[in-house]
Amino acid sequence: MATDAVAQLADSLAKTQVTEGELSYKGQGRKFDNAQSVEEMVKEIQEFKGLQALRLEGNTYGVEAAQAIAKALETKSEFKYCYWSDMFTGRLRSEIPPALNSLGAALMTAGARLTVLDLSDNAFGPDGVKGIEKLLKSTACHTLQELRLNNCGMGIGGGKILAAALTECYKQSSAQGTPLGLKVFIAGRNRLENDGATALAQAFQLMGSLEEVHVPQNGINHPGVTALATAMQHNPRLRVLNLNDNTFTKKGAIAMAQALKHLRSVQVINFGDCLVRSEGAIAIAEAVTEGLPILKELNLSFGEITGVAALLVAQSVEGKATLEKLDLNGNCLGEEGCDALREVMDGLNMGDLLGSLSDDEGEPEEEEEDDDDEEEDDEEEEEEDDYEEDDDVEEEDSSVNQVSSPPSVPRPPDASSFLCFPSPDKLLKLGTKRALFFEQQVVDVADAGKTAEAFLKISSVYNEEDEDVKSAVLDSIDAILRKAFASPSFQGYNFVSSLLVMLGLLKSEDKVKPVRVVPGHLQALEYVVRQDYFPQDHIAVLEAFMSRHIQALESCSSARNILKSTLEQVRPEN
């Protein structure tokens, strides 16, 4: 839950190694309003030789007090660590920017080279970010490694100002031959939302040096999550990624899964309370299976993930020797699903690594099928008959017109009309170049969803007993999928996920009306999984769903059993 994210963040914020050269007034709960109130502190700062770190947190400082402290810092050229969180409690927001300005100006005057700047738990809003803007752009921050701004209420405006300052710092430091190498960025509970997150993502992508990113509870939806995912791909040393309590949904989760495939150093993933849902969880599971060799923690709690998707997540951590915890609490597994999950983890000798499932939401209720499903199917059949009748009428008209008009040019085969209303005859009439028509003219193979839809429509006319139709179906499917999977940008897991949704085997956040499953769908799929272009990483996903007792597959039990057997045969050895 969100409380876990706060605990994790607090632990990260507490990790400080500096002792030598440190002067601390931490947690004294004192109120410093003016210069007189900090006289003793100023004297200690002035007399402290080799001062590197100053802890001011847990007290409250007025503008005059901050200015007096700043004056004392102007000669501290060895200064590196600013631990200045929670130092404006009870102050007017208007007091905070000038106080920060004076402290920042002192560090610039001193020629300090900062390593850590911690201003967390100061509710200074966008104006407070303006108060540190000059400091962030200055040479004092060219060496910055940790920036901690948790719970500062920056908002979208503050996020944009911060992003621009970091970008400027990176450009100026790069021009001097020492590019900014920020390693840790913490900005939870700041209401960054999509625009703020997107602005920061651009700065992150430019720097490419991040090792920890904590941005929980920021009201970020899938556009912002997608921007952050793209940025993370350019940070190969990333170890910790915490986006707890934002809203991924399927689109954001799939984008983040794609990013994880580019990262080898990730140890902690916290996507709890992010509504990744089952489709997103499957995509993330595939990313974990393919890589992340030193993963320690994976948190996908409270994400509306259902049973089979959770099992795939569990299977994905097999062989992860460094794993310490898998958190799938608060999802929609049901009692049987929880038992199955524990059984899988026990079978992997990782049962003790599975977190509590005490807050499981239970299996989601099946949505009632529309009573008019059959009527809609009948309407589609009628529309198809009307379409064919129109063709006959056009042919009759053409024959009549031949008396008074020149012969009309024969209409070319139309692959689009086949996809509108598939039939074996229409497929055969497309001729030997049918595969080319689908591949080059009709199906957008760059779109995994449209590719899945085309697969289902073509395979729906599959007939095991008619060799001509069978061959036409498999040739067409071969051409489309071989081209699709050959593209580096093609999202294979999205293709498989879309297939499962359209077949009614997986619930989607999008309102998708499932097709009526026919044996041809499964027979064609059985052929596809045996081909060299079909990624073996997707086998486990399909096998898990084919093993379930699903009403939609009952009418195709023979085809399902054959597919299930083939999946077991082609399953990659662990």
Coordinates of C-alpha atoms in Angstrom, one line a residue:
M1 CA 0.0 0.0 0.0
A2 CA 1.0 3.7 0.0
T3 CA 2.2 3.4 3.5
D4 CA 4.8 0.9 2.3
A5 CA 6.1 3.4 -0.2
V6 CA 6.4 6.0 2.5
A7 CA 8.4 3.6 4.7
Q8 CA 10.6 2.7 1.8
L9 CA 11.2 6.4 1.0
A10 CA 11.9 7.2 4.7
D11 CA 14.5 4.5 4.7
S12 CA 16.1 5.9 1.6
L13 CA 16.1 9.4 3.0
A14 CA 17.7 8.2 6.2
K15 CA 20.7 6.7 4.4
T16 CA 23.5 9.1 5.1
Q17 CA 27.1 8.2 5.5
V18 CA 28.7 11.6 6.4
T19 CA 30.1 11.9 9.9
E20 CA 33.4 13.6 9.4
G21 CA 33.1 17.4 8.8
E22 CA 29.4 17.4 9.9
L23 CA 27.7 20.0 12.1
S24 CA 24.2 18.9 13.2
Y25 CA 21.3 20.7 14.8
K26 CA 18.9 18.0 13.7
G27 CA 15.6 17.5 15.4
Q28 CA 15.9 20.0 18.2
G29 CA 12.5 21.5 17.5
R30 CA 13.7 25.0 18.0
K31 CA 12.4 28.2 16.5
F32 CA 14.9 30.6 15.0
D33 CA 13.2 33.9 13.9
N34 CA 16.1 36.4 13.6
A35 CA 19.9 36.8 13.6
Q36 CA 20.1 37.0 17.3
S37 CA 18.5 33.6 17.8
V38 CA 21.2 31.9 15.7
E39 CA 24.2 33.7 17.0
E40 CA 25.6 30.6 18.7
M41 CA 25.0 28.5 15.6
V42 CA 26.7 31.1 13.4
K43 CA 29.7 31.1 15.6
E44 CA 30.0 27.3 15.5
I45 CA 29.7 27.3 11.7
Q46 CA 32.4 30.0 11.4
E47 CA 34.8 28.2 13.7
F48 CA 34.2 24.7 12.2
K49 CA 37.2 24.1 10.0
G50 CA 36.6 21.9 6.9
L51 CA 32.8 22.0 7.3
Q52 CA 31.3 19.6 4.7
A53 CA 27.8 18.9 6.0
L54 CA 25.2 21.0 7.9
R55 CA 22.1 19.5 9.4
L56 CA 19.3 22.0 10.0
E57 CA 16.3 19.7 9.8
G58 CA 13.7 19.5 12.4
N59 CA 13.8 23.2 13.4
T60 CA 12.1 26.2 11.9
Y61 CA 14.0 29.2 10.5
G62 CA 12.8 32.7 9.6
V63 CA 14.3 34.8 6.8
E64 CA 16.7 36.8 9.0
A65 CA 17.9 33.6 10.7
A66 CA 18.5 32.0 7.3
Q67 CA 20.4 35.0 6.1
A68 CA 22.7 35.0 9.2
I69 CA 23.4 31.3 8.7
A70 CA 24.1 32.0 5.0
K71 CA 26.6 34.7 5.8
A72 CA 28.5 32.1 7.9
L73 CA 28.6 29.7 5.0
E74 CA 30.1 32.1 2.5
T75 CA 33.7 31.0 3.4
K76 CA 33.0 27.2 3.5
S77 CA 34.5 26.1 0.2
E78 CA 34.7 22.4 1.2
F79 CA 30.9 22.3 1.8
K80 CA 29.1 19.3 0.1
Y81 CA 26.1 18.1 2.0
C82 CA 22.9 20.2 2.7
Y83 CA 20.5 18.3 5.0
W84 CA 17.8 21.0 5.1
S85 CA 14.6 19.1 5.3
D86 CA 11.6 20.2 7.5
M87 CA 13.1 23.6 8.4
F88 CA 10.2 25.9 7.6
T89 CA 7.3 24.5 9.7
G90 CA 4.9 27.3 10.7
R91 CA 6.4 29.8 8.3
L92 CA 4.5 31.8 5.7
R93 CA 5.1 30.5 2.2
S94 CA 6.3 33.9 1.2
E95 CA 9.2 33.6 3.8
I96 CA 10.6 30.5 2.2
P97 CA 11.9 31.7 -1.2
P98 CA 14.1 34.5 0.2
A99 CA 15.5 32.2 2.9
L100 CA 16.4 29.6 0.3
N101 CA 17.8 32.3 -2.0
S102 CA 20.2 33.6 0.7
L103 CA 21.4 30.1 1.6
G104 CA 21.9 29.2 -2.1
A105 CA 23.8 32.5 -2.8
A106 CA 26.1 31.8 0.1
L107 CA 27.1 28.4 -1.3
M108 CA 27.8 29.9 -4.7
T109 CA 29.9 32.6 -3.1
A110 CA 31.9 30.0 -1.2
G111 CA 32.6 28.0 -4.3
A112 CA 31.0 24.9 -2.8
R113 CA 30.6 21.7 -4.8
L114 CA 27.5 20.0 -3.6
T115 CA 26.9 16.3 -3.4
V116 CA 23.6 16.1 -1.6
L117 CA 20.8 18.7 -1.5
D118 CA 17.9 17.6 0.7
L119 CA 15.0 20.0 1.1
S120 CA 12.3 17.4 1.7
D121 CA 9.2 18.1 3.8
N122 CA 9.3 21.8 3.2
A123 CA 5.9 22.7 1.8
F124 CA 7.2 25.6 -0.3
G125 CA 5.3 25.0 -3.6
P126 CA 6.4 26.3 -7.0
D127 CA 7.8 29.5 -5.4
G128 CA 10.1 27.5 -3.3
V129 CA 11.5 25.9 -6.4
K130 CA 12.2 29.4 -7.7
G131 CA 14.1 29.9 -4.5
I132 CA 16.7 27.2 -5.4
E133 CA 16.6 27.8 -9.2
K134 CA 19.8 29.8 -9.3
L135 CA 21.6 27.4 -7.1
L136 CA 20.6 24.4 -9.2
K137 CA 21.9 26.2 -12.4
S138 CA 25.2 27.2 -10.8
T139 CA 28.5 25.5 -10.7
A140 CA 27.8 24.5 -7.0
C141 CA 25.4 21.8 -8.4
H142 CA 27.6 20.6 -11.2
T143 CA 28.7 17.8 -8.9
L144 CA 25.3 17.1 -7.4
Q145 CA 24.6 13.4 -6.9
E146 CA 21.5 13.3 -4.7
L147 CA 18.5 15.7 -5.0
R148 CA 15.8 15.1 -2.3
L149 CA 12.6 17.1 -2.6
N150 CA 10.0 14.8 -1.1
N151 CA 6.7 16.2 0.0
C152 CA 7.4 19.8 -1.1
G153 CA 4.1 20.5 -2.9
M154 CA 5.9 21.6 -6.0
G155 CA 3.0 21.0 -8.3
I156 CA 3.1 21.0 -12.1
G157 CA 4.7 24.5 -12.2
G158 CA 7.4 23.7 -9.8
G159 CA 8.2 20.4 -11.6
K160 CA 8.7 22.3 -14.9
I161 CA 10.9 24.9 -13.2
L162 CA 12.9 22.1 -11.6
A163 CA 13.3 20.3 -14.9
A164 CA 14.5 23.4 -16.7
A165 CA 17.0 24.1 -14.0
L166 CA 18.4 20.6 -14.1
T167 CA 18.6 20.7 -17.9
E168 CA 20.5 24.0 -17.7
C169 CA 22.8 22.6 -15.1
Y170 CA 23.6 19.6 -17.2
K171 CA 24.2 21.7 -20.3
Q172 CA 26.6 24.1 -18.5
S173 CA 28.5 21.4 -16.7
S174 CA 28.8 19.4 -19.9
A175 CA 30.3 22.4 -21.7
Q176 CA 32.9 22.5 -18.9
G177 CA 33.8 18.9 -19.5
T178 CA 32.2 17.6 -16.2
P179 CA 28.5 16.7 -17.0
L180 CA 26.0 16.6 -14.1
G181 CA 25.9 13.0 -12.9
L182 CA 22.8 13.0 -10.7
K183 CA 22.3 9.5 -9.1
V184 CA 19.4 9.8 -6.7
F185 CA 16.2 11.8 -7.4
I186 CA 13.4 11.8 -4.8
A187 CA 10.2 13.8 -5.2
G188 CA 7.3 11.9 -3.8
R189 CA 4.0 13.6 -2.9
N190 CA 4.5 16.7 -5.0
R191 CA 1.4 16.7 -7.3
L192 CA 3.6 16.7 -10.4
E193 CA 0.9 15.1 -12.5
N194 CA 1.5 14.3 -16.2
D195 CA 3.0 17.6 -17.3
G196 CA 5.4 17.9 -14.4
A197 CA 6.5 14.3 -14.8
T198 CA 6.9 14.7 -18.5
A199 CA 9.1 17.8 -18.1
L200 CA 11.3 16.0 -15.6
A201 CA 11.5 12.9 -17.8
Q202 CA 13.1 15.0 -20.5
A203 CA 15.8 16.1 -18.0
F204 CA 16.3 12.5 -16.8
Q205 CA 16.7 11.3 -20.4
L206 CA 19.3 14.0 -21.0
M207 CA 21.4 13.2 -17.9
G208 CA 21.3 9.4 -18.2
S209 CA 23.0 8.9 -14.9
L210 CA 20.2 8.1 -12.5
E211 CA 20.4 5.1 -10.1
E212 CA 17.4 5.8 -7.9
V213 CA 14.1 7.4 -8.9
H214 CA 11.4 7.9 -6.3
V215 CA 8.2 9.7 -7.4
P216 CA 5.4 8.1 -5.5
Q217 CA 2.0 9.7 -5.0
N218 CA 2.2 12.3 -7.7
G219 CA -1.1 11.9 -9.6
I220 CA 0.7 10.7 -12.7
N221 CA -1.4 8.9 -15.3
H222 CA -0.3 6.9 -18.3
P223 CA 1.0 9.8 -20.4
G224 CA 3.4 10.8 -17.7
V225 CA 4.3 7.2 -16.9
T226 CA 5.1 6.6 -20.5
A227 CA 7.3 9.7 -20.6
L228 CA 9.2 8.5 -17.5
A229 CA 9.5 5.0 -19.0
T230 CA 11.1 6.4 -22.1
A231 CA 13.5 8.4 -19.9
M232 CA 14.5 5.3 -17.8
Q233 CA 15.7 3.5 -20.9
H234 CA 18.5 6.1 -21.1
N235 CA 19.6 5.5 -17.5
P236 CA 21.3 2.1 -17.7
R237 CA 22.6 2.2 -14.1
L238 CA 19.1 2.5 -12.6
R239 CA 18.8 0.3 -9.5
V240 CA 15.6 1.5 -7.8
L241 CA 12.4 2.6 -9.5
N242 CA 9.5 3.7 -7.2
L243 CA 6.3 5.0 -8.7
N244 CA 4.0 3.7 -6.0
D245 CA 0.5 5.1 -5.9
N246 CA 0.4 6.6 -9.4
T247 CA -2.0 5.4 -12.1
F248 CA -0.4 3.3 -14.8
T249 CA -3.3 1.4 -16.3
K250 CA -2.5 -0.9 -19.2
K251 CA -0.8 1.7 -21.4
G252 CA 1.5 2.9 -18.8
A253 CA 2.3 -0.6 -17.5
I254 CA 3.2 -1.8 -21.0
A255 CA 5.4 1.2 -21.6
M256 CA 7.2 0.6 -18.4
A257 CA 7.6 -3.1 -19.1
Q258 CA 9.2 -2.2 -22.4
A259 CA 11.6 0.1 -20.6
L260 CA 12.6 -2.6 -18.1
K261 CA 13.7 -4.7 -21.0
H262 CA 16.5 -2.2 -21.6
L263 CA 17.7 -2.2 -18.0
R264 CA 20.0 -4.8 -16.4
S265 CA 20.9 -3.2 -13.1
V266 CA 17.4 -2.8 -11.6
Q267 CA 17.1 -4.3 -8.1
V268 CA 13.9 -2.7 -6.7
I269 CA 10.6 -2.1 -8.6
N270 CA 7.8 -0.5 -6.7
F271 CA 4.7 -0.3 -8.8
G272 CA 2.3 -0.9 -5.9
D273 CA -1.1 0.9 -6.0
C274 CA -0.4 1.7 -9.6
L275 CA -3.4 -0.1 -11.2
V276 CA -1.3 -2.0 -13.6
R277 CA -4.1 -4.5 -14.1
S278 CA -3.7 -8.0 -15.6
E279 CA -2.6 -6.9 -19.1
G280 CA 0.1 -4.7 -17.6
A281 CA 1.2 -7.4 -15.1
I282 CA 1.7 -9.8 -18.0
A283 CA 3.8 -7.4 -19.8
I284 CA 5.9 -6.7 -16.7
A285 CA 6.2 -10.5 -16.1
E286 CA 7.7 -10.9 -19.5
A287 CA 10.2 -8.2 -18.9
V288 CA 11.2 -9.8 -15.7
T289 CA 11.5 -13.2 -17.4
E290 CA 13.7 -11.8 -20.2
G291 CA 16.1 -9.8 -17.9
L292 CA 16.6 -8.1 -14.6
P293 CA 19.1 -10.6 -13.4
I294 CA 19.8 -9.0 -10.0
L295 CA 16.2 -8.1 -9.0
K296 CA 15.6 -8.0 -5.3
E297 CA 12.1 -6.7 -4.8
L298 CA 9.0 -6.6 -7.1
N299 CA 5.9 -4.8 -5.8
L300 CA 2.8 -5.1 -7.9
S301 CA 0.3 -4.9 -5.0
F302 CA -3.1 -3.4 -5.2
G303 CA -3.1 -3.4 -9.0
E304 CA -6.4 -5.2 -9.9
I305 CA -4.4 -8.2 -11.1
T306 CA -6.3 -11.4 -11.5
G307 CA -5.2 -15.0 -10.8
V308 CA -3.6 -16.2 -14.0
A309 CA -1.7 -12.9 -14.5
A310 CA -0.4 -13.2 -10.9
L311 CA 0.8 -16.7 -11.6
L312 CA 2.7 -15.5 -14.6
V313 CA 4.4 -12.8 -12.4
A314 CA 5.3 -15.6 -10.0
Q315 CA 6.7 -17.7 -12.7
S316 CA 8.8 -14.8 -14.0
V317 CA 10.9 -14.6 -10.9
E318 CA 12.1 -18.2 -11.2
G319 CA 15.9 -18.3 -11.2
K320 CA 16.2 -14.8 -9.7
A321 CA 18.8 -15.8 -7.1
T322 CA 18.9 -12.3 -5.5
L323 CA 15.1 -11.9 -5.0
E324 CA 14.1 -11.0 -1.5
K325 CA 10.4 -10.2 -1.9
L326 CA 7.5 -10.5 -4.3
D327 CA 4.4 -8.4 -3.2
L328 CA 1.1 -9.2 -4.9
N329 CA -1.1 -8.3 -2.0
G330 CA -4.4 -6.5 -2.5
N331 CA -5.1 -7.9 -6.0
C332 CA -8.1 -9.9 -7.3
L333 CA -7.0 -13.5 -6.9
G334 CA -9.7 -15.1 -4.8
E335 CA -9.0 -17.9 -2.3
E336 CA -8.2 -20.4 -5.0
G337 CA -5.9 -17.9 -6.7
C338 CA -4.0 -17.2 -3.6
D339 CA -3.5 -20.9 -2.9
A340 CA -2.3 -21.4 -6.5
L341 CA 0.1 -18.5 -6.2
R342 CA 1.5 -19.9 -2.9
E343 CA 1.8 -23.3 -4.6
V344 CA 3.8 -21.9 -7.5
M345 CA 6.2 -20.0 -5.2
D346 CA 6.6 -23.0 -3.0
G347 CA 7.4 -25.1 -6.1
L348 CA 10.1 -22.6 -7.0
N349 CA 11.5 -22.9 -3.4
M350 CA 10.7 -19.2 -3.0
G351 CA 7.6 -19.5 -0.8
D352 CA 9.1 -17.4 2.0
L353 CA 9.7 -14.6 -0.5
L354 CA 6.0 -14.1 -1.2
G355 CA 4.5 -11.2 0.8
S356 CA 1.3 -11.4 2.7
L357 CA -2.0 -11.9 0.7
S358 CA -4.2 -10.8 3.6
D359 CA -5.7 -7.9 1.7
D360 CA -6.7 -9.8 -1.4
E361 CA -9.8 -8.3 -3.0
G362 CA -11.2 -11.7 -4.2
E363 CA -12.0 -12.7 -7.7
P364 CA -13.7 -10.1 -9.9
E365 CA -17.3 -10.8 -10.6
E366 CA -18.0 -11.9 -14.1
E367 CA -19.7 -9.2 -16.2
E368 CA -23.1 -10.3 -17.4
E369 CA -23.1 -11.1 -21.1
D370 CA -25.4 -8.9 -23.2
D371 CA -28.6 -10.6 -24.0
D372 CA -28.5 -9.4 -27.5
D373 CA -25.1 -11.0 -28.4
E374 CA -26.8 -13.6 -30.6
E375 CA -28.9 -10.8 -32.2
E376 CA -25.8 -8.8 -33.0
D377 CA -24.1 -11.9 -34.5
D378 CA -27.3 -12.5 -36.6
E379 CA -27.1 -8.9 -37.8
E380 CA -23.5 -9.3 -38.8
E381 CA -24.4 -12.4 -40.8
E382 CA -27.3 -10.5 -42.5
E383 CA -24.9 -7.6 -43.3
E384 CA -22.6 -10.1 -44.9
D385 CA -25.4 -11.6 -47.0
D386 CA -26.4 -8.1 -48.0
Y387 CA -22.8 -7.4 -49.0
E388 CA -22.7 -10.6 -51.2
E389 CA -26.1 -9.7 -52.7
D390 CA -24.8 -6.3 -53.6
D391 CA -21.9 -8.0 -55.4
D392 CA -24.4 -10.1 -57.4
V393 CA -26.4 -7.0 -58.3
E394 CA -23.3 -5.2 -59.5
E395 CA -22.4 -8.2 -61.6
E396 CA -26.0 -8.3 -63.1
D397 CA -25.8 -4.5 -63.8
S398 CA -22.5 -5.0 -65.4
S399 CA -23.8 -7.6 -67.7
V400 CA -26.7 -5.4 -68.7
N401 CA -24.5 -2.5 -69.4
Q402 CA -22.2 -4.5 -71.6
V403 CA -24.9 -4.1 -74.4
S404 CA -24.4 -0.4 -74.7
S405 CA -21.0 0.2 -72.9
P406 CA -17.4 -0.9 -73.4
P407 CA -16.5 -3.9 -71.3
S408 CA -15.7 -2.9 -67.7
V409 CA -12.4 -3.7 -66.1
P410 CA -12.6 -6.6 -63.7
R411 CA -12.6 -5.4 -60.1
P412 CA -9.4 -6.4 -58.3
P413 CA -9.5 -8.7 -55.3
D414 CA -10.4 -6.8 -52.1
A415 CA -8.6 -8.0 -48.9
S416 CA -10.4 -5.3 -47.0
S417 CA -13.8 -6.7 -47.8
F418 CA -12.6 -10.1 -46.6
L419 CA -11.6 -8.7 -43.2
C420 CA -15.0 -7.0 -42.9
F421 CA -16.9 -10.2 -43.5
P422 CA -14.5 -13.2 -43.6
S423 CA -15.5 -16.3 -45.6
P424 CA -13.5 -19.1 -47.2
D425 CA -14.6 -18.3 -50.7
K426 CA -13.5 -14.6 -50.4
L427 CA -10.1 -15.7 -49.1
L428 CA -9.6 -18.1 -52.0
K429 CA -10.8 -15.4 -54.6
L430 CA -7.9 -13.2 -53.4
G431 CA -5.6 -15.5 -55.4
T432 CA -2.0 -16.5 -54.9
K433 CA -1.0 -13.0 -53.9
R434 CA -3.4 -12.9 -50.9
A435 CA -0.6 -12.9 -48.4
L436 CA 1.0 -9.9 -50.1
F437 CA -2.3 -8.0 -50.1
F438 CA -2.6 -8.5 -46.3
E439 CA 1.0 -7.8 -45.5
Q440 CA 1.5 -4.7 -47.6
Q441 CA -1.9 -3.1 -48.2
V442 CA -4.3 -4.0 -45.5
V443 CA -2.9 -4.9 -42.1
D444 CA -0.8 -2.4 -40.1
V445 CA 1.7 -4.8 -38.6
A446 CA 3.2 -2.0 -36.5
D447 CA 0.0 -2.1 -34.5
A448 CA -0.1 -5.2 -32.3
G449 CA -3.8 -4.8 -31.6
K450 CA -4.7 -4.6 -35.3
T451 CA -2.4 -7.5 -36.1
A452 CA -4.1 -9.6 -33.5
E453 CA -7.5 -8.7 -34.9
A454 CA -6.5 -9.6 -38.4
F455 CA -5.1 -12.9 -37.2
L456 CA -8.5 -13.8 -35.6
K457 CA -10.5 -12.8 -38.7
I458 CA -8.3 -14.8 -41.1
S459 CA -8.0 -17.8 -38.8
S460 CA -11.8 -17.9 -38.3
V461 CA -12.3 -19.5 -41.7
Y462 CA -9.6 -22.2 -41.1
N463 CA -10.8 -25.6 -42.2
E464 CA -8.7 -28.6 -41.4
E465 CA -10.4 -30.7 -44.1
D466 CA -10.1 -28.2 -46.9
E467 CA -6.5 -28.1 -47.9
D468 CA -6.9 -25.1 -50.2
V469 CA -8.5 -23.0 -47.5
K470 CA -6.1 -24.3 -44.8
S471 CA -3.1 -23.4 -46.9
A472 CA -4.5 -19.9 -47.7
V473 CA -5.1 -19.2 -44.1
L474 CA -1.7 -20.3 -42.9
D475 CA 0.2 -18.6 -45.7
S476 CA -1.6 -15.3 -45.0
I477 CA -1.0 -15.5 -41.2
D478 CA 2.6 -16.5 -41.8
A479 CA 3.2 -13.4 -44.0
I480 CA 1.7 -11.0 -41.5
L481 CA 3.2 -12.4 -38.3
R482 CA 6.7 -13.0 -39.7
K483 CA 6.8 -9.4 -40.8
A484 CA 5.4 -8.2 -37.5
F485 CA 7.7 -10.1 -35.2
A486 CA 10.7 -9.2 -37.4
S487 CA 10.2 -5.5 -36.5
P488 CA 12.3 -4.5 -33.4
S489 CA 9.5 -2.1 -32.4
F490 CA 6.7 -4.7 -32.5
Q491 CA 5.3 -5.3 -29.0
G492 CA 4.9 -9.1 -29.0
Y493 CA 3.4 -9.2 -25.5
N494 CA 0.8 -6.6 -26.5
F495 CA -0.1 -8.9 -29.5
V496 CA -0.6 -11.9 -27.2
S497 CA -2.5 -9.8 -24.6
S498 CA -4.8 -8.4 -27.4
L499 CA -5.4 -12.0 -28.6
L500 CA -6.4 -13.1 -25.1
V501 CA -8.7 -10.1 -24.7
M502 CA -10.4 -10.5 -28.0
L503 CA -10.9 -14.2 -27.3
G504 CA -12.6 -13.3 -24.0
L505 CA -9.9 -15.0 -21.9
L506 CA -8.5 -11.9 -20.3
K507 CA -10.4 -8.9 -19.0
S508 CA -9.4 -5.6 -20.4
E509 CA -9.7 -2.1 -19.1
D510 CA -10.9 -1.2 -22.6
K511 CA -14.4 -2.1 -23.5
V512 CA -13.7 -4.9 -26.0
K513 CA -16.4 -7.2 -27.2
P514 CA -14.9 -10.7 -27.4
V515 CA -15.3 -12.7 -30.6
R516 CA -17.0 -16.1 -30.6
V517 CA -14.1 -18.6 -30.3
V518 CA -14.1 -21.2 -33.1
P519 CA -11.7 -24.1 -33.5
G520 CA -9.9 -22.3 -36.4
H521 CA -8.6 -19.7 -34.0
L522 CA -6.8 -22.3 -31.8
Q523 CA -5.8 -24.5 -34.7
A524 CA -4.1 -21.5 -36.5
L525 CA -2.5 -20.5 -33.2
E526 CA -1.1 -24.0 -32.7
Y527 CA 0.6 -23.7 -36.1
V528 CA 2.0 -20.2 -35.2
V529 CA 3.6 -21.2 -31.9
R530 CA 5.6 -23.9 -33.8
Q531 CA 7.2 -21.3 -36.1
D532 CA 10.7 -19.9 -35.6
Y533 CA 9.4 -16.3 -35.6
F534 CA 7.2 -16.7 -32.6
P535 CA 9.0 -15.7 -29.4
Q536 CA 9.4 -18.5 -26.9
D537 CA 8.9 -15.9 -24.1
H538 CA 5.2 -15.8 -25.0
I539 CA 4.7 -19.6 -24.6
A540 CA 4.2 -19.6 -20.9
V541 CA 1.5 -16.9 -21.1
L542 CA -0.6 -18.9 -23.7
E543 CA -0.1 -22.1 -21.8
A544 CA -1.4 -20.6 -18.6
F545 CA -4.6 -19.4 -20.2
M546 CA -5.1 -22.7 -22.2
S547 CA -4.9 -24.6 -18.9
R548 CA -7.8 -22.7 -17.3
H549 CA -11.4 -23.9 -17.3
I550 CA -12.9 -21.2 -19.4
Q551 CA -16.4 -21.4 -20.8
A552 CA -15.5 -19.7 -24.0
L553 CA -13.2 -22.6 -24.9
E554 CA -15.6 -25.4 -24.1
S555 CA -16.9 -25.6 -27.7
C556 CA -13.3 -26.0 -29.0
S557 CA -12.1 -28.6 -26.5
S558 CA -10.3 -30.8 -29.1
A559 CA -8.5 -27.8 -30.7
R560 CA -7.6 -26.5 -27.2
N561 CA -6.1 -29.8 -26.1
I562 CA -4.0 -30.0 -29.2
L563 CA -2.8 -26.4 -28.7
K564 CA -2.1 -27.1 -25.0
S565 CA 0.0 -30.2 -25.9
T566 CA 2.0 -28.3 -28.5
L567 CA 2.6 -25.5 -26.0
E568 CA 4.0 -28.0 -23.6
Q569 CA 6.3 -29.4 -26.3
V570 CA 7.7 -26.1 -27.4
R571 CA 8.0 -24.6 -24.0
P572 CA 11.6 -23.5 -23.5
E573 CA 13.6 -25.5 -20.9
N574 CA 14.5 -23.6 -17.8

